Amino acid sequence: MGDPTVEPMYEDGTGLLTIGALARLTGVPVKTIRNWSDQDLLPPAARTPAGYRLYGPDAPARLEIVRSLRDLGLGFAAIRSVLHRERTVAETAAQAADALDAHIRTLQLQRAVLRSVAARGSAAEELPAMTELARLSDRERRRIITDFVEDALDGVHAPAYRSGLLAAVPDLPDDPTPEQTDAWTALIALVRGPELRAALRRLAEYSARTGPAAAGETAPAAQEQAAQQQAAVRVAELMRERGEAAVAAGLAPDSPAAEPVVAELVAAWIPTQAGTADPPAADGPGARGRLLEQLETAAEPAVERYWQLLCAVTGRPAPPRWGTAGAWTTAALRAHLRPYELDRSAFDGTAPDRVTRAYEQVIRDVSALVAAVRPEDLDLPTPCAGWTVRQLLDHMVWENLMAASIAEGTPRDDLAADHLGADHRAAFEDSARTALAAFTGSGMLHRTFGPYEAPGAMLVQQVVVELLAHGWDLARATGAPTGLAPGVAEETLAAARRIYGAAPRTEGGSFAPERPVPPGASATDRLAAFLGRDPA
């Protein structure tokens, strides 16, 4: 009679299998077979008189197909379309793979959001903004940015500017890092605020006003436009390099030595304006005023932040920050709206031994002032640009350190850092010793610096002028006598007139207009007045 545990077929000899026999034969539970039958994936071939399902000899093979497709994650509808020959296995597999890819991307994004939340220690209030990223599809995320751009530029005819913004709509990678999810969250917060919207509109309006369409001209062909854009990028990079180099060298934007830098930048910029309305033909007040307007219009911190975040989201290299160089170039243009020849006589007449002696005498008297500053004096106002005593001392320490770093060939770029620390006396004395050692030990006094070969002795003379003038500021702030370094104050005033005599006195510049002095004023008082302070 055979093995009684095996029930190969129904007892009527038709070769049909009961559901129990099919389950034992395939290892698929009875409950699962019944469910798949109800889903029309495995229809019974017949039923017993009592209504129980019976399956034909092809049922085991069909059941294996269903199980395989279920193991691969396919749903009932997809499997049914294969079994009913509505779609091929290949078509169904491709569709399922695409769906699985989308699901994997969603899971990866959810994981990235969770990692970001964990790394940041996010509060509960931050979770809605963070989880929104995980809920949105790629298309929905792109739509947020495109809708924002279209709304911000609505009604402004600036097609090139608009297309540039829309071409840069970001796509998150399939498996974003926590930094990329953070950048996306910050980007959404930025585009939903009013500041970026207003800034982009101002830039678009400027583009509409100055572009070819504003002059009734035909827009350049795509190839020509691409060439102009590349040229503009090169000029922007040149401006950044020159501006950062000028800041690193301690070159004041309204000093006479800044004029050749401005002339070089204007000459490089003029050819990029060929396709604009009424392009300038040569350097002059018109060209410089127009470049200044461009830079002032483009100085939008929110827009710079927008591009930084876009690059962070997509993983592209971030564009160089324009802030330091842009501020210097803008200030230099504002101070030098009319071209003029640099008077190189300002570079002459500074004897290395005399400037060293002057530095030592100024440092001696200013150090005594600094040593007398009490902790409670640090918050006192000073005559210098609204600075407190602490801010003034920090700047004086930085001037010493900056000059020393130039002498050593490694210009500092940490103007915004705290150079004073907890002990203002020690910080100033240390910086003065460092500067004097660099001046005398590096050969700086006998070398030249920068593309215009400014003598090192003149750069040190500038430091002397600055420290004596700021020493005067400190004396006025603390009620001390202002007649500092009488042995060298007169020659320091003469050096200031020689170096800065041609410097424009512009709003926001280094020097306010020269002030009158009372009869009998000391040389230090007259230096302060020459540099725009009121000695009365």
PDB file of N, CA, C and O in Angstrom, residues 36-43 62 65-66 69 76-89 91-92:
ATOM      1  N   TRP A  36      -3.315  32.166  -1.685  1.00  0.00           N
ATOM      2  CA  TRP A  36      -2.934  32.393  -3.066  1.00  0.00           C
ATOM      3  C   TRP A  36      -4.027  31.945  -4.035  1.00  0.00           C
ATOM      4  O   TRP A  36      -4.212  32.549  -5.093  1.00  0.00           O
ATOM      5  N   SER A  37      -4.724  30.912  -3.650  1.00  0.00           N
ATOM      6  CA  SER A  37      -5.856  30.475  -4.480  1.00  0.00           C
ATOM      7  C   SER A  37      -6.941  31.544  -4.497  1.00  0.00           C
ATOM      8  O   SER A  37      -7.528  31.844  -5.543  1.00  0.00           O
ATOM      9  N   ASP A  38      -7.195  32.141  -3.316  1.00  0.00           N
ATOM     10  CA  ASP A  38      -8.210  33.186  -3.236  1.00  0.00           C
ATOM     11  C   ASP A  38      -7.825  34.415  -4.059  1.00  0.00           C
ATOM     12  O   ASP A  38      -8.697  35.166  -4.503  1.00  0.00           O
ATOM     13  N   GLN A  39      -6.510  34.601  -4.261  1.00  0.00           N
ATOM     14  CA  GLN A  39      -6.019  35.734  -5.044  1.00  0.00           C
ATOM     15  C   GLN A  39      -5.928  35.413  -6.534  1.00  0.00           C
ATOM     16  O   GLN A  39      -5.377  36.199  -7.299  1.00  0.00           O
ATOM     17  N   ASP A  40      -6.451  34.258  -6.925  1.00  0.00           N
ATOM     18  CA  ASP A  40      -6.465  33.838  -8.331  1.00  0.00           C
ATOM     19  C   ASP A  40      -5.052  33.588  -8.882  1.00  0.00           C
ATOM     20  O   ASP A  40      -4.810  33.716 -10.065  1.00  0.00           O
ATOM     21  N   LEU A  41      -4.141  33.220  -7.972  1.00  0.00           N
ATOM     22  CA  LEU A  41      -2.796  32.873  -8.415  1.00  0.00           C
ATOM     23  C   LEU A  41      -2.659  31.375  -8.635  1.00  0.00           C
ATOM     24  O   LEU A  41      -1.807  30.936  -9.418  1.00  0.00           O
ATOM     25  N   LEU A  42      -3.474  30.620  -7.957  1.00  0.00           N
ATOM     26  CA  LEU A  42      -3.412  29.152  -8.040  1.00  0.00           C
ATOM     27  C   LEU A  42      -4.834  28.607  -8.002  1.00  0.00           C
ATOM     28  O   LEU A  42      -5.284  28.035  -7.007  1.00  0.00           O
ATOM     29  N   PRO A  43      -5.603  28.783  -9.070  1.00  0.00           N
ATOM     30  CA  PRO A  43      -7.014  28.352  -9.046  1.00  0.00           C
ATOM     31  C   PRO A  43      -7.113  26.823  -8.976  1.00  0.00           C
ATOM     32  O   PRO A  43      -6.330  26.118  -9.615  1.00  0.00           O
ATOM     33  N   ARG A  62       3.390  25.553 -10.829  1.00  0.00           N
ATOM     34  CA  ARG A  62       2.811  26.895 -10.764  1.00  0.00           C
ATOM     35  C   ARG A  62       3.030  27.504  -9.382  1.00  0.00           C
ATOM     36  O   ARG A  62       3.332  28.695  -9.243  1.00  0.00           O
ATOM     37  N   ILE A  65       6.480  28.880  -9.093  1.00  0.00           N
ATOM     38  CA  ILE A  65       6.607  30.184  -9.760  1.00  0.00           C
ATOM     39  C   ILE A  65       6.072  31.293  -8.870  1.00  0.00           C
ATOM     40  O   ILE A  65       6.705  32.344  -8.693  1.00  0.00           O
ATOM     41  N   VAL A  66       4.889  31.046  -8.272  1.00  0.00           N
ATOM     42  CA  VAL A  66       4.292  32.049  -7.400  1.00  0.00           C
ATOM     43  C   VAL A  66       5.201  32.321  -6.204  1.00  0.00           C
ATOM     44  O   VAL A  66       5.459  33.485  -5.840  1.00  0.00           O
ATOM     45  N   LEU A  69       8.273  34.418  -7.226  1.00  0.00           N
ATOM     46  CA  LEU A  69       7.953  35.828  -7.464  1.00  0.00           C
ATOM     47  C   LEU A  69       7.622  36.553  -6.162  1.00  0.00           C
ATOM     48  O   LEU A  69       7.975  37.726  -5.991  1.00  0.00           O
ATOM     49  N   PHE A  76       0.579  40.679  -5.609  1.00  0.00           N
ATOM     50  CA  PHE A  76      -0.377  39.735  -6.212  1.00  0.00           C
ATOM     51  C   PHE A  76      -0.760  40.159  -7.624  1.00  0.00           C
ATOM     52  O   PHE A  76      -0.851  39.331  -8.529  1.00  0.00           O
ATOM     53  N   ALA A  77      -0.961  41.466  -7.824  1.00  0.00           N
ATOM     54  CA  ALA A  77      -1.396  41.922  -9.143  1.00  0.00           C
ATOM     55  C   ALA A  77      -0.329  41.652 -10.199  1.00  0.00           C
ATOM     56  O   ALA A  77      -0.635  41.204 -11.318  1.00  0.00           O
ATOM     57  N   ALA A  78       0.940  41.901  -9.854  1.00  0.00           N
ATOM     58  CA  ALA A  78       2.019  41.665 -10.805  1.00  0.00           C
ATOM     59  C   ALA A  78       2.147  40.182 -11.127  1.00  0.00           C
ATOM     60  O   ALA A  78       2.340  39.788 -12.293  1.00  0.00           O
ATOM     61  N   ILE A  79       2.038  39.325 -10.107  1.00  0.00           N
ATOM     62  CA  ILE A  79       2.151  37.875 -10.332  1.00  0.00           C
ATOM     63  C   ILE A  79       0.990  37.382 -11.180  1.00  0.00           C
ATOM     64  O   ILE A  79       1.149  36.555 -12.092  1.00  0.00           O
ATOM     65  N   ARG A  80      -0.191  37.926 -10.906  1.00  0.00           N
ATOM     66  CA  ARG A  80      -1.372  37.517 -11.653  1.00  0.00           C
ATOM     67  C   ARG A  80      -1.223  37.857 -13.134  1.00  0.00           C
ATOM     68  O   ARG A  80      -1.574  37.068 -14.016  1.00  0.00           O
ATOM     69  N   SER A  81      -0.618  39.036 -13.428  1.00  0.00           N
ATOM     70  CA  SER A  81      -0.443  39.426 -14.827  1.00  0.00           C
ATOM     71  C   SER A  81       0.533  38.499 -15.544  1.00  0.00           C
ATOM     72  O   SER A  81       0.395  38.244 -16.744  1.00  0.00           O
ATOM     73  N   VAL A  82       1.522  37.968 -14.824  1.00  0.00           N
ATOM     74  CA  VAL A  82       2.452  37.005 -15.417  1.00  0.00           C
ATOM     75  C   VAL A  82       1.761  35.677 -15.672  1.00  0.00           C
ATOM     76  O   VAL A  82       1.852  35.091 -16.768  1.00  0.00           O
ATOM     77  N   LEU A  83       1.037  35.190 -14.660  1.00  0.00           N
ATOM     78  CA  LEU A  83       0.396  33.880 -14.790  1.00  0.00           C
ATOM     79  C   LEU A  83      -0.693  33.889 -15.853  1.00  0.00           C
ATOM     80  O   LEU A  83      -0.941  32.867 -16.518  1.00  0.00           O
ATOM     81  N   HIS A  84      -1.350  35.045 -16.000  1.00  0.00           N
ATOM     82  CA  HIS A  84      -2.416  35.142 -17.018  1.00  0.00           C
ATOM     83  C   HIS A  84      -1.859  35.579 -18.376  1.00  0.00           C
ATOM     84  O   HIS A  84      -2.627  35.888 -19.281  1.00  0.00           O
ATOM     85  N   ARG A  85      -0.517  35.692 -18.472  1.00  0.00           N
ATOM     86  CA  ARG A  85       0.183  36.039 -19.707  1.00  0.00           C
ATOM     87  C   ARG A  85      -0.185  37.436 -20.221  1.00  0.00           C
ATOM     88  O   ARG A  85      -0.159  37.710 -21.420  1.00  0.00           O
ATOM     89  N   GLU A  86      -0.571  38.300 -19.290  1.00  0.00           N
ATOM     90  CA  GLU A  86      -0.808  39.685 -19.680  1.00  0.00           C
ATOM     91  C   GLU A  86       0.508  40.443 -19.828  1.00  0.00           C
ATOM     92  O   GLU A  86       0.598  41.425 -20.567  1.00  0.00           O
ATOM     93  N   ARG A  87       1.545  40.023 -19.103  1.00  0.00           N
ATOM     94  CA  ARG A  87       2.888  40.566 -19.205  1.00  0.00           C
ATOM     95  C   ARG A  87       3.885  39.428 -19.133  1.00  0.00           C
ATOM     96  O   ARG A  87       3.614  38.389 -18.505  1.00  0.00           O
ATOM     97  N   THR A  88       5.054  39.682 -19.736  1.00  0.00           N
ATOM     98  CA  THR A  88       6.099  38.664 -19.643  1.00  0.00           C
ATOM     99  C   THR A  88       6.796  38.773 -18.292  1.00  0.00           C
ATOM    100  O   THR A  88       6.688  39.790 -17.592  1.00  0.00           O
ATOM    101  N   VAL A  89       7.505  37.730 -17.956  1.00  0.00           N
ATOM    102  CA  VAL A  89       8.281  37.754 -16.718  1.00  0.00           C
ATOM    103  C   VAL A  89       9.309  38.879 -16.775  1.00  0.00           C
ATOM    104  O   VAL A  89       9.537  39.597 -15.794  1.00  0.00           O
ATOM    105  N   GLU A  91       9.206  41.758 -18.428  1.00  0.00           N
ATOM    106  CA  GLU A  91       8.572  43.065 -18.247  1.00  0.00           C
ATOM    107  C   GLU A  91       8.212  43.304 -16.783  1.00  0.00           C
ATOM    108  O   GLU A  91       8.438  44.381 -16.240  1.00  0.00           O
ATOM    109  N   THR A  92       7.661  42.277 -16.173  1.00  0.00           N
ATOM    110  CA  THR A  92       7.262  42.401 -14.773  1.00  0.00           C
ATOM    111  C   THR A  92       8.466  42.580 -13.871  1.00  0.00           C
ATOM    112  O   THR A  92       8.460  43.391 -12.934  1.00  0.00           O
TER     113      THR A  92
END
